[in-house]
CSV table of C-alpha atoms in Angstrom, one decimal:
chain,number,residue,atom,x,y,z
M,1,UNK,CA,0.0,0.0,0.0
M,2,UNK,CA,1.1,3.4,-0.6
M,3,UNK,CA,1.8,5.6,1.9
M,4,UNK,CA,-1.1,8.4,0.1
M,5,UNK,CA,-3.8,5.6,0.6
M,6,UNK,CA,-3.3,5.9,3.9
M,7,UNK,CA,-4.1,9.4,3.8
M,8,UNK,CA,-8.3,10.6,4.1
M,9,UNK,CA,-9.2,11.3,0.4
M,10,UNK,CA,-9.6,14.9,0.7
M,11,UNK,CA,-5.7,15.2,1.5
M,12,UNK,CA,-5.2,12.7,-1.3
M,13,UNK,CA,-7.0,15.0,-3.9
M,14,UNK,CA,-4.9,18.0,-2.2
M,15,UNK,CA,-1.7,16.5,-2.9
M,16,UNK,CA,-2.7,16.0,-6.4
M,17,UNK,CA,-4.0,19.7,-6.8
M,18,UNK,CA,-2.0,21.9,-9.4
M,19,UNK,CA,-1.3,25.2,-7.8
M,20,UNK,CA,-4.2,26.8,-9.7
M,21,UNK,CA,-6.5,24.4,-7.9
M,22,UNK,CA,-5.0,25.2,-4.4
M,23,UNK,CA,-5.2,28.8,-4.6
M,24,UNK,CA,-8.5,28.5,-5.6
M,25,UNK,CA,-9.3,26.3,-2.7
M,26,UNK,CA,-7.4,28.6,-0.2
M,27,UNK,CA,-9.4,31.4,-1.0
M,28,UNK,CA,-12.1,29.8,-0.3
M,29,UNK,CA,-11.4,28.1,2.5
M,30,UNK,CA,-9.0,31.3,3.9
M,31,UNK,CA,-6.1,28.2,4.8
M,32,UNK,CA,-3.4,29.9,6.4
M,33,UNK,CA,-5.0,32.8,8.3
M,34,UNK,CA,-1.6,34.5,9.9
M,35,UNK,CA,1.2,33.1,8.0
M,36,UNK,CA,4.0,35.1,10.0
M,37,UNK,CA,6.6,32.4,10.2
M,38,UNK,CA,8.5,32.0,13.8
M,39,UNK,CA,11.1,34.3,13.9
M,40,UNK,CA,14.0,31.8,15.3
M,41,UNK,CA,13.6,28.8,17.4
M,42,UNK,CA,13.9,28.9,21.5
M,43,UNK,CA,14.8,27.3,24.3
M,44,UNK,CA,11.6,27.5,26.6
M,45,UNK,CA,12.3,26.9,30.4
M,46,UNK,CA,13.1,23.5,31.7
M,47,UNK,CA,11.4,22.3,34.5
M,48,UNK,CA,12.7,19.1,36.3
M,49,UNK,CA,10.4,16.8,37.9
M,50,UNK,CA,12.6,15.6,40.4
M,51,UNK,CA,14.1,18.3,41.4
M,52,UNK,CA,10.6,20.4,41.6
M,53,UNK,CA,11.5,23.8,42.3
M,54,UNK,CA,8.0,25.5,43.0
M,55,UNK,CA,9.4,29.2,42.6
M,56,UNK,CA,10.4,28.5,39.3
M,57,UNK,CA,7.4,26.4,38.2
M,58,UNK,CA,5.3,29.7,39.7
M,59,UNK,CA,7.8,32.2,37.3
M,60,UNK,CA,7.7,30.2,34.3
M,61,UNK,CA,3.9,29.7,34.3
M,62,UNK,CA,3.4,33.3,34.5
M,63,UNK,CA,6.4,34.4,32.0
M,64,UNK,CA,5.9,31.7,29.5
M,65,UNK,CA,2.8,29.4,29.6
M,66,UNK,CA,4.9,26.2,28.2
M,67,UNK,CA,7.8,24.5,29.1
M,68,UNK,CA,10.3,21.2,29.2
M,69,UNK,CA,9.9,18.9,31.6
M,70,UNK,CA,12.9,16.4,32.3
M,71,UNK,CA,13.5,13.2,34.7
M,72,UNK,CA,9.6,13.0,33.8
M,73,UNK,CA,10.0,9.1,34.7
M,74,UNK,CA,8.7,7.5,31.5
M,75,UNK,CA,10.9,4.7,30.2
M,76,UNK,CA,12.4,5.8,27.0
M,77,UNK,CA,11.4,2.1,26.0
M,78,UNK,CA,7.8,3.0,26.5
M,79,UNK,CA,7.9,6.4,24.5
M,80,UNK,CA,9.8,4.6,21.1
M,81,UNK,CA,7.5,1.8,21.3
M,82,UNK,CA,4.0,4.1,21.8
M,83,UNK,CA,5.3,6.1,19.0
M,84,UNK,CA,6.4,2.8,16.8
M,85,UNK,CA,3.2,1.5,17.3
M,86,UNK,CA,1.1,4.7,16.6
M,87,UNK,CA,3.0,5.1,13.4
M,88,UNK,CA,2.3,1.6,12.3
M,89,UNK,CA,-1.3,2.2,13.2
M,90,UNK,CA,-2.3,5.6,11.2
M,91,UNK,CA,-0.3,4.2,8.1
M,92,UNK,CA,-3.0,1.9,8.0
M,93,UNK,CA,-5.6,2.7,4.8
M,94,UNK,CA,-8.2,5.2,5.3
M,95,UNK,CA,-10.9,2.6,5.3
M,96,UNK,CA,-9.2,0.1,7.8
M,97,UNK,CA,-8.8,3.1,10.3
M,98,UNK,CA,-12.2,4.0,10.3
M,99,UNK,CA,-13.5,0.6,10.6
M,100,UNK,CA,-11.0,-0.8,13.4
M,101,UNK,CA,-10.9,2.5,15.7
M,102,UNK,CA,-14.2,2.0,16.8
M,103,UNK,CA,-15.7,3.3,20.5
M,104,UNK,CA,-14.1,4.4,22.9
M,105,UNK,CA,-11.5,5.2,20.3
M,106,UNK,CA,-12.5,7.4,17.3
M,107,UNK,CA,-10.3,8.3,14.4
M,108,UNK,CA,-10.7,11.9,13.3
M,109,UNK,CA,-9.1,14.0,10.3
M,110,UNK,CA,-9.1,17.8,9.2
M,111,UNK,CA,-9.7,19.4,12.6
M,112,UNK,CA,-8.9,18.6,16.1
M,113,UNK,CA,-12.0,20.2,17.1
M,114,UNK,CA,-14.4,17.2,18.3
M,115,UNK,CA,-17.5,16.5,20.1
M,116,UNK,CA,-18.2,14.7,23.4
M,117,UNK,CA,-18.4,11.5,21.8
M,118,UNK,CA,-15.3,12.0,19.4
M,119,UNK,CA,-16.5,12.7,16.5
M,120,UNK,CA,-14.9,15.2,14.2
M,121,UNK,CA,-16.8,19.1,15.1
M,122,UNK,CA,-17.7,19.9,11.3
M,123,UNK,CA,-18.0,23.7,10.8
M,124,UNK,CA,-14.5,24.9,11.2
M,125,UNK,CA,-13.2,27.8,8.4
M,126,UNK,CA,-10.1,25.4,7.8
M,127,UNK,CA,-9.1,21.8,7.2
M,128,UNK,CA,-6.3,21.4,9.3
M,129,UNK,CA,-3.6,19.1,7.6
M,130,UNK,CA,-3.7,16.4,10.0
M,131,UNK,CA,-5.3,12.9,11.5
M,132,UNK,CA,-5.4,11.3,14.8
M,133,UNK,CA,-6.8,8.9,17.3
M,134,UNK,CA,-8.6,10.5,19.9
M,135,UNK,CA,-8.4,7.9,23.7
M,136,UNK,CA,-10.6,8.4,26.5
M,137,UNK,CA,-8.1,6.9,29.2
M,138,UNK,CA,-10.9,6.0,31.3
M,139,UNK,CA,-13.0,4.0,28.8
M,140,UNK,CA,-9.8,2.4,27.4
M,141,UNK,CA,-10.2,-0.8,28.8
M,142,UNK,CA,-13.7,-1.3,26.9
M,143,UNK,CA,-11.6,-1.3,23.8
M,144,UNK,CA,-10.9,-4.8,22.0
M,145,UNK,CA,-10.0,-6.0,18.9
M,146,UNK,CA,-8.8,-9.2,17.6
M,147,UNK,CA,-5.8,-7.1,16.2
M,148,UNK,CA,-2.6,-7.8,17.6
M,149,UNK,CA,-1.4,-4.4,15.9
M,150,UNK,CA,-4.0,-2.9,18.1
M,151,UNK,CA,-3.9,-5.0,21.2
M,152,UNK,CA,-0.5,-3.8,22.2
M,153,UNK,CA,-1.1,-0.2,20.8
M,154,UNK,CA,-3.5,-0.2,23.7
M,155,UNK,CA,-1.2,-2.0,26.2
M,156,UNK,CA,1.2,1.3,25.1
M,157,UNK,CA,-1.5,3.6,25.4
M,158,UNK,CA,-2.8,2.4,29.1
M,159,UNK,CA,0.8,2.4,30.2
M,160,UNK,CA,1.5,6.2,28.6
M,161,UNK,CA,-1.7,7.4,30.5
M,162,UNK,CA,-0.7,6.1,33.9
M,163,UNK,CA,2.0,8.2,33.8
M,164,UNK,CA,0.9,11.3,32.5
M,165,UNK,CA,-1.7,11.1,34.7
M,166,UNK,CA,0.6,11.2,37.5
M,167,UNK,CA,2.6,13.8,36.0
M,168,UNK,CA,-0.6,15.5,35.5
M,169,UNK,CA,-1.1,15.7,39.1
M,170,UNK,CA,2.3,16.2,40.2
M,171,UNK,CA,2.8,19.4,38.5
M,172,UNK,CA,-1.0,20.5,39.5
M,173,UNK,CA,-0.3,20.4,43.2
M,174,UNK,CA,2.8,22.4,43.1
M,175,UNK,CA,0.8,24.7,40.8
M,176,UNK,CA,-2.0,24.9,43.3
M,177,UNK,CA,0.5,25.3,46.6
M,178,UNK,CA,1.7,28.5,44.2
M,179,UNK,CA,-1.4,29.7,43.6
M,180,UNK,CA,-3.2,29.3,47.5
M,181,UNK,CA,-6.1,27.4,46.0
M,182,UNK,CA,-8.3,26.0,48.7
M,183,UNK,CA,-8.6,22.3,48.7
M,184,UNK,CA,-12.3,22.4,48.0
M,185,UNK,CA,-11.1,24.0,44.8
M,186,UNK,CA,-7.8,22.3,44.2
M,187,UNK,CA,-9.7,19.1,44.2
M,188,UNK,CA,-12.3,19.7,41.5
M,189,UNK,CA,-10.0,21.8,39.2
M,190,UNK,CA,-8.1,18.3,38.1
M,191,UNK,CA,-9.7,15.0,37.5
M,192,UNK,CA,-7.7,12.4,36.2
M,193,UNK,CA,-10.7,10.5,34.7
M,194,UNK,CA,-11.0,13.6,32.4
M,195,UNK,CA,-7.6,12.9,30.6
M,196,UNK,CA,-7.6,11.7,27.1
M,197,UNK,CA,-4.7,11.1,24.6
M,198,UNK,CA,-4.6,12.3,21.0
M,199,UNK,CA,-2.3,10.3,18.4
M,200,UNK,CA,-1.6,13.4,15.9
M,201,UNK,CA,-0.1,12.3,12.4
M,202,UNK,CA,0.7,15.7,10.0
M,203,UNK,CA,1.4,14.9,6.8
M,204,UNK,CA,4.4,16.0,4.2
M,205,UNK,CA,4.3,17.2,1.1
M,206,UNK,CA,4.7,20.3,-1.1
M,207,UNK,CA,2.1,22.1,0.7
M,208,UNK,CA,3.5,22.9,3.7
M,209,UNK,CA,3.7,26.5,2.9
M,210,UNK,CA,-0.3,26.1,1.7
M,211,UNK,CA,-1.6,24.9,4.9
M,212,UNK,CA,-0.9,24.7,8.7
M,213,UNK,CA,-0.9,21.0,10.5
M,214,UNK,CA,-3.3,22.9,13.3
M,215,UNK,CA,-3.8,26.3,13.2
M,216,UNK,CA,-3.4,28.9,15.6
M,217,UNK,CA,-5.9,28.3,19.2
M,218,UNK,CA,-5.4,28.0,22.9
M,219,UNK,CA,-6.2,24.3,24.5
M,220,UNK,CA,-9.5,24.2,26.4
M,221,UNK,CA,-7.7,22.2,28.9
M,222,UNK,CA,-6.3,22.6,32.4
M,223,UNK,CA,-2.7,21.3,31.6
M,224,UNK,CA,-1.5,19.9,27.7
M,225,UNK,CA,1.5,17.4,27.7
M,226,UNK,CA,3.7,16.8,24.4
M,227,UNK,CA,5.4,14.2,23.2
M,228,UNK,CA,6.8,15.3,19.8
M,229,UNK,CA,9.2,13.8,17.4
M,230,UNK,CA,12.4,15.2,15.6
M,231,UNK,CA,10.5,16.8,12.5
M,232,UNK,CA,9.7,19.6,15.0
M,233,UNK,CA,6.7,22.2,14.0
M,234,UNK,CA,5.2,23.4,16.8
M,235,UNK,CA,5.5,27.3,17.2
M,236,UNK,CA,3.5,29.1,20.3
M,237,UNK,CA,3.4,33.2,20.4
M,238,UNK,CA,5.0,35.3,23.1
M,239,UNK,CA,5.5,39.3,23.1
M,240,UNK,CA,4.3,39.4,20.0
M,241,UNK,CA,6.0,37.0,17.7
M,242,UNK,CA,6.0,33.4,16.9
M,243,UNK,CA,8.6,31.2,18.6
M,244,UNK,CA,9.6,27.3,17.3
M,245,UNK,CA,10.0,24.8,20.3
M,246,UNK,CA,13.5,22.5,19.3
M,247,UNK,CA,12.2,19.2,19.6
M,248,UNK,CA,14.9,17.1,21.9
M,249,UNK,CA,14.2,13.4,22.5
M,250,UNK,CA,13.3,12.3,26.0
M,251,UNK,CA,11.6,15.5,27.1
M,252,UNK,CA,8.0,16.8,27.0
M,253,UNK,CA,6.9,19.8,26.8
M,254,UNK,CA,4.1,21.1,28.7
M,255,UNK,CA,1.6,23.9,28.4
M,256,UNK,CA,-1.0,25.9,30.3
M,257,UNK,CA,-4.9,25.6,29.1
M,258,UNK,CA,-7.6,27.8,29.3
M,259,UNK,CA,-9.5,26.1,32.2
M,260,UNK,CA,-5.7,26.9,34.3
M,261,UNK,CA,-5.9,30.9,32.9
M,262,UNK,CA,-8.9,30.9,34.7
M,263,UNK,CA,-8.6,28.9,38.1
M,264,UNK,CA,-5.4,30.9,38.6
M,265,UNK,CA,-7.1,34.5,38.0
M,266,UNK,CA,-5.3,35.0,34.3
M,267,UNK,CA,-1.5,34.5,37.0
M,268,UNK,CA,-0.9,31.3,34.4
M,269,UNK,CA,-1.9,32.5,30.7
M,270,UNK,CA,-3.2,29.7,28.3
M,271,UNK,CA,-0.6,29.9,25.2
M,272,UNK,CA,-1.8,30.2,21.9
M,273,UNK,CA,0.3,27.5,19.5
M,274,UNK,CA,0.2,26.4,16.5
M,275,UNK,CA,1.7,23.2,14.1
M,276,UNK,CA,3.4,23.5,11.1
M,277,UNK,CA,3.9,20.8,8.5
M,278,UNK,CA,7.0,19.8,7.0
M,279,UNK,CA,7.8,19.5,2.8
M,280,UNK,CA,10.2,16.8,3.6
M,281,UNK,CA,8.7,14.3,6.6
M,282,UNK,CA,5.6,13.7,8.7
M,283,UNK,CA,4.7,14.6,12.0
M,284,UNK,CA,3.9,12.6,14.7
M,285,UNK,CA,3.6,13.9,18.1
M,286,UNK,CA,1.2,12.6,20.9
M,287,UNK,CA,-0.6,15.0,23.1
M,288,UNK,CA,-2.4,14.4,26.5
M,289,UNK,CA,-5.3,16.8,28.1
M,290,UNK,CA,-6.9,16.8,31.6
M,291,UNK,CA,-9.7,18.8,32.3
M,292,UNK,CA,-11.9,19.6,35.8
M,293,UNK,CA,-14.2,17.5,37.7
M,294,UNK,CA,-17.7,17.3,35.9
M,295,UNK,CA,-20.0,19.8,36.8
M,296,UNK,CA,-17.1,21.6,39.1
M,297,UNK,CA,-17.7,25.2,39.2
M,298,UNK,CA,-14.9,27.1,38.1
M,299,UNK,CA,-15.3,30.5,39.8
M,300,UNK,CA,-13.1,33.4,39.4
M,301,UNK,CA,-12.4,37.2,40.1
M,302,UNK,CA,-11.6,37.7,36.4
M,303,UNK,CA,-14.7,35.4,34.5
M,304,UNK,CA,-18.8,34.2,35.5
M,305,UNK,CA,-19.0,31.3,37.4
M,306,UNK,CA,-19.2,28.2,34.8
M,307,UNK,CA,-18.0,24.5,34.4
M,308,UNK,CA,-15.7,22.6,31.9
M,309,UNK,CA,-19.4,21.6,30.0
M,310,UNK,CA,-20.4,25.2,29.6
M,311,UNK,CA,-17.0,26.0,28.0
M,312,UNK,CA,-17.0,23.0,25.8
M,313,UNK,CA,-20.6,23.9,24.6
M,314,UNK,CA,-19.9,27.5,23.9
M,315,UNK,CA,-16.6,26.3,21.5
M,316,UNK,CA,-19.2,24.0,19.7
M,317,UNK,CA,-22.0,26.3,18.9
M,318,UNK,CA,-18.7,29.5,17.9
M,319,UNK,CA,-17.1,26.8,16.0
M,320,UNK,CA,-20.6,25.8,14.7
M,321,UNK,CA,-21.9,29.4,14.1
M,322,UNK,CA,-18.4,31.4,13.7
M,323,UNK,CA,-16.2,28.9,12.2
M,324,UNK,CA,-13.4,29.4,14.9
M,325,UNK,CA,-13.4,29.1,19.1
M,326,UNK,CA,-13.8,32.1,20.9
M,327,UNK,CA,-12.6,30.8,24.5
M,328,UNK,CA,-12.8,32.5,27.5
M,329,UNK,CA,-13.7,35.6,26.7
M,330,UNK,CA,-17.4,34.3,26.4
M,331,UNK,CA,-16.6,34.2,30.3
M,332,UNK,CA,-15.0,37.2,30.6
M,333,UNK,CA,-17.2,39.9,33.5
M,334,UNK,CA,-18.0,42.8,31.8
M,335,UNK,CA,-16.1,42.1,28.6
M,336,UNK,CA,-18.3,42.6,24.9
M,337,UNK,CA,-17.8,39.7,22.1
């Protein structure tokens, strides 16, 4: 099989498109939005897990909104194999994937936006030039297949999660103890059965410069943790110009969600990223959200009272009615959108 069948047809027919027929498409579709490319590539702040320093977890959560985190405790085993296996999986055909990731997994192309249930959030200005598997740890277990492929891509996954989610709540409680959260509210603002993986593949080619792998947004989440590979791409903004994060084997690199901007009073600033695809190779990267209790009430100085659901409805119905995610300043006390 060639590696374009494995592609989702409409990225197949792209590929194919003579320039003509892409810049017709583009101005339709307005592709590429802000095009600025990052001005040079950084090192964002590294943060050590076993050495947790909570004065500079505090300074570089209010300064940056993303960093590295190091001595994270995943076995580098683990990490080659999860990403060996995740590979092998979305170079299946178009056709297999949809038919073998079946609930609680879903396989999604064209926008990372999705529903509850995982299915892809139609409505979007933009196809974003990228597929994935979206993973509800908690309803992991449920999955089965008589795959072996997929049997131990979910052994990987399960193992992945675990730790995440204890990284997840590592870092939370020394974010917490730096911003004097109350327990009541510490212990809803995190839940561990929230977290979910996403298995991003971006696809190469000569459109690179035609499209973005995921455009511009904020993460709706509470804390967003990376696992990219060497091609590299991802770019986040910061006083005002675009910044590329060097991708360096071992590490992860972690960033501040919406739902955190919020708990902490706007102290921790959700970062606006982006991806960019590559001419020459794919990109494959695996990303892992967690997100507040259920029906916890996030309640703040700076926005109205409202839960994770109320946020994750009002991004449907913009994304539905707009095109794009507005975020929190729907929330926002005395703010017009």
């Amino acid at each position: 099989m060639s590696n374009l069948e494995s592609y989702p047809p409409v990225f197949r027919q792209l590929k194919a498109s003579t320039p003509p027929q892409l810049a017709e498409l583009n101005n339709n579709s307005n592709s590429m939005g802000d095009t600025t490319q990052a001005s040079s590539s950084v090192d964002i702040p590294v943060v050590d897990l076993e050495c947790l320093s909570l004065e500079k977890l505090g300074e570089v959560c209010k300064e940056w909104g993303i960093f590295r985190l190091v001595n994270h405790g995943i076995p580098p085993s683990l990490l080659s194999k999860l990403e060996e296996h995740g590979k092998r999986v979305l170079s299946l055909s178009f056709e297999s994937k949809q038919a073998l990731l079946t609930n609680p997994l879903s396989y999604f192309w064209g926008t990372p936006l999705l529903t509850p249930t995982g299915d892809a959030l139609r409505g979007a200005l933009n196809i974003n030039w990228l597929e994935g598997i979206n993973v509800p740890l908690c309803h992991l277990q449920q999955f089965e297949s008589e795959d072996p492929k997929l049997h131990d891509f979910r052994h990987y996954l399960e193992e992945y999660g675990r730790h995440l989610s204890r990284i997840a709540i590592t870092l939370f409680k020394a974010m917490v103890k730096n911003l004097n959260l109350g327990p009541k509210q510490s212990e809803s603002s995190l839940d561990e059965s929230t977290g979910f993986i996403r298995v991003y593949r971006y696809p190469s080619g000569s459109l690179a410069d035609e499209t973005w792998g995921m455009m511009e947004h904020t993460d709706s989440s509470v804390l967003s943790i990376v696992n990219q590979d060497q091609v590299g791409g991802l770019e986040f903004f910061k006083d005002n110009e675009w910044l590329l994060v060097n991708p360096i084997s071992g590490t992860l690199v972690v960033n501040i969600g919406d739902m955190l901007q919020a708990i902490s009073d706007d102290q921790y600033m959700s970062v606006k990223h982006r991806v960019r695809t590559n001419k020459q190779a794919e990109r494959f990267s695996i990303c892992y959200f967690v997100f507040p209790a259920k029906g916890s009430v996030i309640r703040s100085s700076k926005y109205k009272p409202f839960t994770y659901t109320d946020f994750q409805q009002q991004v449907q119905h913009d994304t539905k009615t707009l095109g794009y995610k507005v975020g929190l300043q729907r929330f926002k006390l005395n703010a017009a959108v």
